[in-house]
Coordinates of C-alpha atoms and ligand atoms in Angstrom, one line a residue:
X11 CA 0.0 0.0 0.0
X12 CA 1.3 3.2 -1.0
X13 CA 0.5 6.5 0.8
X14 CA -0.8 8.9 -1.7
X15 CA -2.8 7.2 -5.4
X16 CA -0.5 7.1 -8.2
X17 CA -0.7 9.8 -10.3
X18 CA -2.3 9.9 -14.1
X19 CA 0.6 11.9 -15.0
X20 CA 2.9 8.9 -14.1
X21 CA 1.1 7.1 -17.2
X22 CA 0.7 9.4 -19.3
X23 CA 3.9 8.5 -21.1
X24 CA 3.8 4.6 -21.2
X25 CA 2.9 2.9 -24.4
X26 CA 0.2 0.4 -25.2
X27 CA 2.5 -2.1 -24.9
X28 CA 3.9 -1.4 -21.6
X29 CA 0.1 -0.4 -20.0
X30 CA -0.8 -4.1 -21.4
X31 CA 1.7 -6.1 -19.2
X32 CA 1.1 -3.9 -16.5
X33 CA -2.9 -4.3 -16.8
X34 CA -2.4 -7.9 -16.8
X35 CA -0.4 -8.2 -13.9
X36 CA -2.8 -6.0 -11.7
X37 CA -5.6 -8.3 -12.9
X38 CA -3.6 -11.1 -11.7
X39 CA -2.7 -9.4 -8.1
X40 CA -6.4 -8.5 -7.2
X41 CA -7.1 -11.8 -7.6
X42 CA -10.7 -11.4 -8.7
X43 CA -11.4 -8.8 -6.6
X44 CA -11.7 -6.6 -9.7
X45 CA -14.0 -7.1 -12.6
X46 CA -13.0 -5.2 -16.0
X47 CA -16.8 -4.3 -18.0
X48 CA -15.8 -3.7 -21.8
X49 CA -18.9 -1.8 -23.7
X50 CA -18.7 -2.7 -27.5
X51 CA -18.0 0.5 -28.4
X52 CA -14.5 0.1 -26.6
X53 CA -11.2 0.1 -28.6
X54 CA -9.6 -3.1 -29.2
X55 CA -6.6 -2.1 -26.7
X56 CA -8.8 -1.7 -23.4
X57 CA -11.7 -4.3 -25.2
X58 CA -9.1 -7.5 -25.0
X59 CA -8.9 -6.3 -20.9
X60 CA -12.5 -7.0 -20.0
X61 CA -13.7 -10.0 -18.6
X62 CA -17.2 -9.3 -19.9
X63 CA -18.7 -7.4 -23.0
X64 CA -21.6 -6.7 -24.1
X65 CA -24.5 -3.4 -24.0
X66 CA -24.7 -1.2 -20.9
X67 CA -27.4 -3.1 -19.4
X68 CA -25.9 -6.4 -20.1
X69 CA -22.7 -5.2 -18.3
X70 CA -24.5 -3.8 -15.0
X71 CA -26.5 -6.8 -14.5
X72 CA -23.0 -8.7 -14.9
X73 CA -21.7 -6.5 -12.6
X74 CA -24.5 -6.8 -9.8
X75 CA -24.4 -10.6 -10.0
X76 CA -21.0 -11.0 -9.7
X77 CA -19.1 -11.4 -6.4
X78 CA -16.2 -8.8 -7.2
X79 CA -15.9 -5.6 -5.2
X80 CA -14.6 -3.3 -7.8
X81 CA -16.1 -2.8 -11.0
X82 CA -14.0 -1.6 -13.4
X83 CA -16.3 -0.1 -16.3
X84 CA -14.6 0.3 -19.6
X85 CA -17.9 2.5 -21.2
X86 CA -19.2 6.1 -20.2
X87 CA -19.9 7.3 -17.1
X88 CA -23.9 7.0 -16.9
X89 CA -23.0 2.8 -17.5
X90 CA -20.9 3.6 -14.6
X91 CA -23.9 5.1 -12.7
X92 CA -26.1 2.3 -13.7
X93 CA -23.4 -0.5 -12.5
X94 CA -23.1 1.5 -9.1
X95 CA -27.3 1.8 -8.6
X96 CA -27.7 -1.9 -9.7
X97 CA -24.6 -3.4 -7.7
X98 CA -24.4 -4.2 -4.0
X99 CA -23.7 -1.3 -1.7
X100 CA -20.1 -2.6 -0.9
X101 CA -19.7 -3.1 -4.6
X102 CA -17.3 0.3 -5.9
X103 CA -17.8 1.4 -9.6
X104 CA -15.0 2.8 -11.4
X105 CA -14.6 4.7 -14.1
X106 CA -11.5 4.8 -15.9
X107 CA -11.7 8.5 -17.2
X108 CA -13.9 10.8 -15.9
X109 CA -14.3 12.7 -18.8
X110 CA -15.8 10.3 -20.8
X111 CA -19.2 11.1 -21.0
X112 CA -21.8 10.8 -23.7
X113 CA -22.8 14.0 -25.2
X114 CA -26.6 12.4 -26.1
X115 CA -26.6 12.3 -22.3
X116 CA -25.8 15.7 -21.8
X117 CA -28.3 16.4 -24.4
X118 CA -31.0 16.4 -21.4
X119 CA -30.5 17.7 -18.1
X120 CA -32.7 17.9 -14.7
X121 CA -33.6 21.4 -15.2
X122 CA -34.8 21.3 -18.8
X123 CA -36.6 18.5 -18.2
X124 CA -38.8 19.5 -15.3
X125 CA -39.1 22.3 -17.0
X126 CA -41.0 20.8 -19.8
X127 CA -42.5 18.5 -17.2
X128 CA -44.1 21.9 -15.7
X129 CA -44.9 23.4 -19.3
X130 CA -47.0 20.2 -20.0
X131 CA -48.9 20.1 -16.7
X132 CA -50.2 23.7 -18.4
X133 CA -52.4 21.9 -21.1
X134 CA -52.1 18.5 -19.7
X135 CA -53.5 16.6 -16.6
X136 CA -49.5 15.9 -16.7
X137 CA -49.2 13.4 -13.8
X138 CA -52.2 11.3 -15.1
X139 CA -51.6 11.0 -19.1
X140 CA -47.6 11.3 -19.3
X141 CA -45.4 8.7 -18.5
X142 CA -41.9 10.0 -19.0
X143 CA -39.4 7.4 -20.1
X144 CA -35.5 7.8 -21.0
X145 CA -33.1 6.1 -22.5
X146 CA -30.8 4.4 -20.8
X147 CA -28.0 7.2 -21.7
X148 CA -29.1 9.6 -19.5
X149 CA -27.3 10.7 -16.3
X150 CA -29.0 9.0 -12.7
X151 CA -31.3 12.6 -11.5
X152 CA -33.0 12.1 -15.0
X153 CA -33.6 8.4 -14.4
X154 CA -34.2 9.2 -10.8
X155 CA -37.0 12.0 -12.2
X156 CA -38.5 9.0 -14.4
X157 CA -38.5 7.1 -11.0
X158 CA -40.8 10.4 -8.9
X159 CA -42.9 10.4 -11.4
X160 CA -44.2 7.0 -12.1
X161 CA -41.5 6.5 -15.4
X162 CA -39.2 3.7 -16.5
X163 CA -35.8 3.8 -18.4
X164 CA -35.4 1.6 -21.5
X165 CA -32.5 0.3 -23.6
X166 CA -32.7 0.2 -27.6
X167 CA -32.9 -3.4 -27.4
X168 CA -36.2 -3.1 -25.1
X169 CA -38.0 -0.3 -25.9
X170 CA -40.8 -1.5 -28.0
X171 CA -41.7 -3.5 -24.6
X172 CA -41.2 -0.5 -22.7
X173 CA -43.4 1.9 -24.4
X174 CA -46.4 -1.0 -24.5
X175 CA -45.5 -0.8 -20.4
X176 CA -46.3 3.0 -20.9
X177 CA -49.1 3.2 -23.2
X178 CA -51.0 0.3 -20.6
X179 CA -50.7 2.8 -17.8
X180 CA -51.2 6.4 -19.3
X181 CA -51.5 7.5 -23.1
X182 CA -48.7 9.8 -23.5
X183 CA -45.2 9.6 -22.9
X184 CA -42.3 11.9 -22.6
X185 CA -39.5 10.4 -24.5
X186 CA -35.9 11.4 -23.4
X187 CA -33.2 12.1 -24.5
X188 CA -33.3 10.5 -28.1
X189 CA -35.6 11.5 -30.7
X190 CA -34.0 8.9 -33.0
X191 CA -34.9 5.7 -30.6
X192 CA -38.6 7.2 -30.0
X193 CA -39.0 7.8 -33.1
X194 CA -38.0 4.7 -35.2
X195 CA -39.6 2.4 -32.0
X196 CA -42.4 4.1 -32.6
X197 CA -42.6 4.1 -36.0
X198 CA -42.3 0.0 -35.8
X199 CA -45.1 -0.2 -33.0
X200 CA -47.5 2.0 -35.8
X201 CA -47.8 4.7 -34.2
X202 CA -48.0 7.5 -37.0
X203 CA -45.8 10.0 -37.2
X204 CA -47.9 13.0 -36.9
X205 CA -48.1 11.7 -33.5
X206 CA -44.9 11.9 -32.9
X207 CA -43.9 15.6 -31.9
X208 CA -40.6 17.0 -30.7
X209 CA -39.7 19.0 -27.8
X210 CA -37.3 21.5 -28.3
X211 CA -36.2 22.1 -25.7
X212 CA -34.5 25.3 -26.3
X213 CA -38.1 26.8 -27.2
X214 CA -40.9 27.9 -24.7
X215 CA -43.5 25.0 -25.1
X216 CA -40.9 23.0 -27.3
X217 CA -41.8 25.2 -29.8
X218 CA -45.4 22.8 -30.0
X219 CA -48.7 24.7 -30.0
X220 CA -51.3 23.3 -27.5
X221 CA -53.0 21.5 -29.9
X222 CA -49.7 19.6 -31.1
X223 CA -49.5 18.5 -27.4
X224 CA -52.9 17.1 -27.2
X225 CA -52.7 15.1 -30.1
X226 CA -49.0 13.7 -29.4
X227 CA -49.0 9.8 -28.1
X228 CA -45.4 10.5 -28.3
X229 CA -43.0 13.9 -27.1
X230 CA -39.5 13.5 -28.3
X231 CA -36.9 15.3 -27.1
X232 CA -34.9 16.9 -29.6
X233 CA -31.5 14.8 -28.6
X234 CA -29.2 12.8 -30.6
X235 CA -26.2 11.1 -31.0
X236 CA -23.3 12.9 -32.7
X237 CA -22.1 9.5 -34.1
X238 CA -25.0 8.0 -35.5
X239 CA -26.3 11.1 -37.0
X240 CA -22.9 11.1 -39.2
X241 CA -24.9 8.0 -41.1
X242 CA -27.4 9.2 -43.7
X243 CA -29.5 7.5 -46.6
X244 CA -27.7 8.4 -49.4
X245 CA -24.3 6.7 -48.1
X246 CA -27.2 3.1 -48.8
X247 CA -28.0 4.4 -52.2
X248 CA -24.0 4.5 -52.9
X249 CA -23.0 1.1 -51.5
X250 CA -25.9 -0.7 -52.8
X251 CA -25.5 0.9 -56.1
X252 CA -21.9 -1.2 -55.7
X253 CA -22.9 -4.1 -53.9
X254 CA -26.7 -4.4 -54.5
X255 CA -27.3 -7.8 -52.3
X256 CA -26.2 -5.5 -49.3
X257 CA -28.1 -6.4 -46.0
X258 CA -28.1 -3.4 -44.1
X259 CA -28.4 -2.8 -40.5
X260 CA -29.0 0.2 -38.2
X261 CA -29.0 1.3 -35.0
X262 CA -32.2 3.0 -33.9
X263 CA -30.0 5.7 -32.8
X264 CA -29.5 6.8 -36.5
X265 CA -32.0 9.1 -37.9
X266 CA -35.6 7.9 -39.4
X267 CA -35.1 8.2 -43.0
X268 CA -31.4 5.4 -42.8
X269 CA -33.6 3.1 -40.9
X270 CA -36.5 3.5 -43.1
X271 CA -33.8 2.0 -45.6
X272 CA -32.7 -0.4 -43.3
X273 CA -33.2 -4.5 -43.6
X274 CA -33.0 -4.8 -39.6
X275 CA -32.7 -2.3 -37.1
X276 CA -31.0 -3.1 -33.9
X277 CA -29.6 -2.4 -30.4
X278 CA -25.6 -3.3 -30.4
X279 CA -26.5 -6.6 -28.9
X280 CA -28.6 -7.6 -31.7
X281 CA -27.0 -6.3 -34.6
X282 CA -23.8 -8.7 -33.4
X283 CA -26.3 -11.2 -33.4
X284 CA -28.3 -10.9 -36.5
X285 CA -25.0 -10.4 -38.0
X286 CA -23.1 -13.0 -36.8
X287 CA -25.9 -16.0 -37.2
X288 CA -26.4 -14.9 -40.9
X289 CA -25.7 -17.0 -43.9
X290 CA -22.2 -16.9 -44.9
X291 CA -20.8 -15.3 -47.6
X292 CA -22.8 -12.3 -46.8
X293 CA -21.9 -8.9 -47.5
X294 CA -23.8 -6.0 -44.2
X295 CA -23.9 -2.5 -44.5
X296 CA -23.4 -1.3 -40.7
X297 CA -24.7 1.8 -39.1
X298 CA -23.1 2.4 -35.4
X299 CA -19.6 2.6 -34.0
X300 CA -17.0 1.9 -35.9
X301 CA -15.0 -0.1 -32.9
X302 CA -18.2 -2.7 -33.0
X303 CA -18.3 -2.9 -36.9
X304 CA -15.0 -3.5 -37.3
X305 CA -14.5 -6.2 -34.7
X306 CA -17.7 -7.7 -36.2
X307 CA -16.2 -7.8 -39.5
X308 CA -12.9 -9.2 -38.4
X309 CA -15.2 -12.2 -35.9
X310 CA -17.4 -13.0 -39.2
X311 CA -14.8 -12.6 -42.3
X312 CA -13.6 -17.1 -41.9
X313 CA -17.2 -17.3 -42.9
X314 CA -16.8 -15.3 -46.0
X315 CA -18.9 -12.3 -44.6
X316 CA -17.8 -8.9 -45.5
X317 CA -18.6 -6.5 -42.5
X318 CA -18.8 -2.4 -43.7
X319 CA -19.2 0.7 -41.6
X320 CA -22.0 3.2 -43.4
X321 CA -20.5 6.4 -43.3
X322 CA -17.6 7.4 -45.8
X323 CA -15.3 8.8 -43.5
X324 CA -14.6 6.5 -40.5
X325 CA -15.3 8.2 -37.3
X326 CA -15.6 6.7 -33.4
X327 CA -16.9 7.9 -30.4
X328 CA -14.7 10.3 -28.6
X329 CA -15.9 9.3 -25.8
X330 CA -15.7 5.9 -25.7
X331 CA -12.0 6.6 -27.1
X332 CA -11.2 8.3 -24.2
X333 CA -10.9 5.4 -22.2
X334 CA -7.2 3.9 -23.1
X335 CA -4.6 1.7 -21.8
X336 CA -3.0 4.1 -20.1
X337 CA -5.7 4.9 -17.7
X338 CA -6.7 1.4 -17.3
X339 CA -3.4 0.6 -15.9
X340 CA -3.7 4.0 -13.2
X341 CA -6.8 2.7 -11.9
X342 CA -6.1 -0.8 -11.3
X343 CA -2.4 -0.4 -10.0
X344 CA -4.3 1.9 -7.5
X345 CA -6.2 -0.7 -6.4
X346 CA -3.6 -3.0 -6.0
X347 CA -1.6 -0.1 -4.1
X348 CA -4.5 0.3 -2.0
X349 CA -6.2 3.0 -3.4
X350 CA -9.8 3.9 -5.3
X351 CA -9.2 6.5 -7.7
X352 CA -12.5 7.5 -10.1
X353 CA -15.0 6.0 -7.8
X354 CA -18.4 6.5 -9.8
X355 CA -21.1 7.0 -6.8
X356 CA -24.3 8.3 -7.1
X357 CA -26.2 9.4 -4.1
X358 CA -28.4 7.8 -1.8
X359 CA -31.6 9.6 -2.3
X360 CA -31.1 9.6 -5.7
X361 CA -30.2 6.2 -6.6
X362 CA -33.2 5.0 -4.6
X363 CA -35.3 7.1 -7.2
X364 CA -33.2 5.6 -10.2
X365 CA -33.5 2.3 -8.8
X366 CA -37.3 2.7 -9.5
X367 CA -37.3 3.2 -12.8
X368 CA -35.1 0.9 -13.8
X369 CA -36.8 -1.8 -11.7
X370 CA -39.7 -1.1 -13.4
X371 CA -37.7 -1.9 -16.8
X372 CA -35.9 -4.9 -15.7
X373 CA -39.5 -6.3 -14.6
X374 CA -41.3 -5.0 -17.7
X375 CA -39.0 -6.7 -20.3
Ligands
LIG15 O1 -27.1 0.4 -24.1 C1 -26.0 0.4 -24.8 O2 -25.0 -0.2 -24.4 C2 -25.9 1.3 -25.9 C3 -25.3 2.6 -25.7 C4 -26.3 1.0 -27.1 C5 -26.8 -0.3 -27.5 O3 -27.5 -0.5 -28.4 O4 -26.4 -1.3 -26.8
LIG16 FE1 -23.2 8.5 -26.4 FE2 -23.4 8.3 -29.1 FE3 -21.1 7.7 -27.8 FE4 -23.2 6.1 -27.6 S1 -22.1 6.5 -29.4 S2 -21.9 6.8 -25.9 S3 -24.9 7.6 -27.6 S4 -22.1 9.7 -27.9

């Protein structure tokens, strides 16, 4: 045990190589005290660390079940959040870099949102015919706000079962903070889209009149994700026009009109899986990160399947990226020296609140 935590600086320098051995030999000292999370949007440096992959969900409830006291999560800190809420009180959640957030997250915040909240109570009996629901990537007050007020979180590869929970129990919902997911969930459950209105939430009313707000089974927030809005319909026109037998596949994070285009749609767990259990000698046109479409390609290319990532130029998320090799190392020589650096706790009252909500989505789906 060391006195002071090692400092970041101290690794700053060290290459890939170096971090690796070192990461290894941490493991190997904590003696599965320590389990490393890798989401699939993690570079192949910190990915081949993680003694689990998978979604953000996935991961938490790995995390919760296991018998490990730190959780190491190799993803963005509101899967950090959810791995703390969902884990054991003893259990400590870590996050590797603190700055790596997710900027659809930070497309939504408390104050915004119970603003609208209190805008809709004006033309709505709010409490009685609005369920609010938000995505998973959303930071623990929002879920907690889902959880005072009746609400539920989904995932993308549950929220077709999630709004059915809604629309049982009240007949609107307040969709946060993806309009993409609302939207092309929606869109597959029927729903028309003149039903469908979005919040913007940088106008008074979201910029809806009250009769837009009546009508609406659906209010969308106006978020998005910086990375899946790079993929657009055209980029299918051009590869098909190339490779016309293309399958493609989308996340519902990209934008209506690609997945309007799209042969599947899916949440990262299932488009590994539709993917990977196709016929061989298939050739997939891939809309979300490019870390999970090219380690899909490189899993699926013995069975002659060619694996391509939709948008021209090649582009990950920064913020996934953030978490490297060199941090990786940092954190778990600090627990082996003794020390919890980047402990990801979110607090009492608040996680209680969280809890709710996504209790109320681990039981709905
Ligand atoms: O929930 C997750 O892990 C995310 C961000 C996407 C997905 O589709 O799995
Ligand atoms: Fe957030 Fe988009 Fe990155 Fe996912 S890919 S973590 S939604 S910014």
């Amino acid at each position: 045990m060391t006195d002071t935590a090692l400092p970041i600086q101290d690794y700053a320098l060290l290459d890939d190589e170096e971090c690796n051995a070192r990461i290894i030999k941490a493991k190997e000292q904590l003696n599965g005290e320590c389990i490393i999370l890798g989401h699939h949007y993690q570079r192949n440096e910190v990915f081949q660390h993680a003694d689990f992959s998978g979604d953000s969900l996935k991961l938490s409830r790995q995390a919760a079940q296991s018998q490990a006291k730190y959780i190491v999560f190799c993803g963005v800190h509101f899967m950090a959040e959810v791995a703390d809420i969902l884990s054991r009180p003893e259990q400590i959640a870590i996050l590797p870099d603190m700055a790596a957030g997710c900027s659809m997250a930070d497309m939504a915040n408390k104050v915004k949102v119970q603003q609208c909240w209190d805008e809709l109570a004006t033309v709505l009996d709010v409490e009685n015919a609005v369920t609010p629901i938000t995505y998973i990537n959303s930071a623990a007050d929002l879920k907690a706000f889902c959880g005072s007020h009746e609400g539920i979180v989904c995932t993308s590869s549950n929220a077709e079962k999630i709004l059915n929970w809604c629309f049982e129990r009240r007949e609107k919902v307040l969709f946060f903070p993806d309009q993409h997911l609302g939207r092309n969930t929606g869109v597959q459950m029927d729903i028309p889209l003149q039903h469908m209105v979005t919040w913007d939430f940088s106008k008074p009313m979201g910029g809806l009149s009250v009769e837009q707000i009546k009508q609406a089974k659906m209010i969308l927030w106006k978020g998005h994700c910086s990375v899946h809005q790079a993929f657009r319909p055209e980029h299918i026109d051009e590869f098909k026009a190339k490779y016309p037998e293309t399958k493609v596949i989308s996340h519902p994070e990209a934008c209506f009109e690609v997945c309007q285009k799209s042969d599947y749609i899916g949440s990262t767990e299932n488009i590994l899986k539709i993917v990977k259990e196709a016929e061989p000698d298939t050739r997939w046109l891939v809309a979300t990160e490019l870390n999970l479409v090219n380690r899909l390609h490189e899993a699926c290319k013995d069975q002659g399947k060619n694996v391509h990532f939709m948008a021209p130029t090649l582009s990950m998320c920064s913020t996934m990226f953030r978490t490297d090799p060199q941090h990786l190392a940092w954190v778990l020589e600090n627990l082996v020296a003794g020390h919890v650096v980047n402990q990801v706790s979110v607090s009492q009252e608040e996680s209680a609140l969280a809890k709710q909500a996504l209790d109320n989505m681990l039981q709905a789906s």
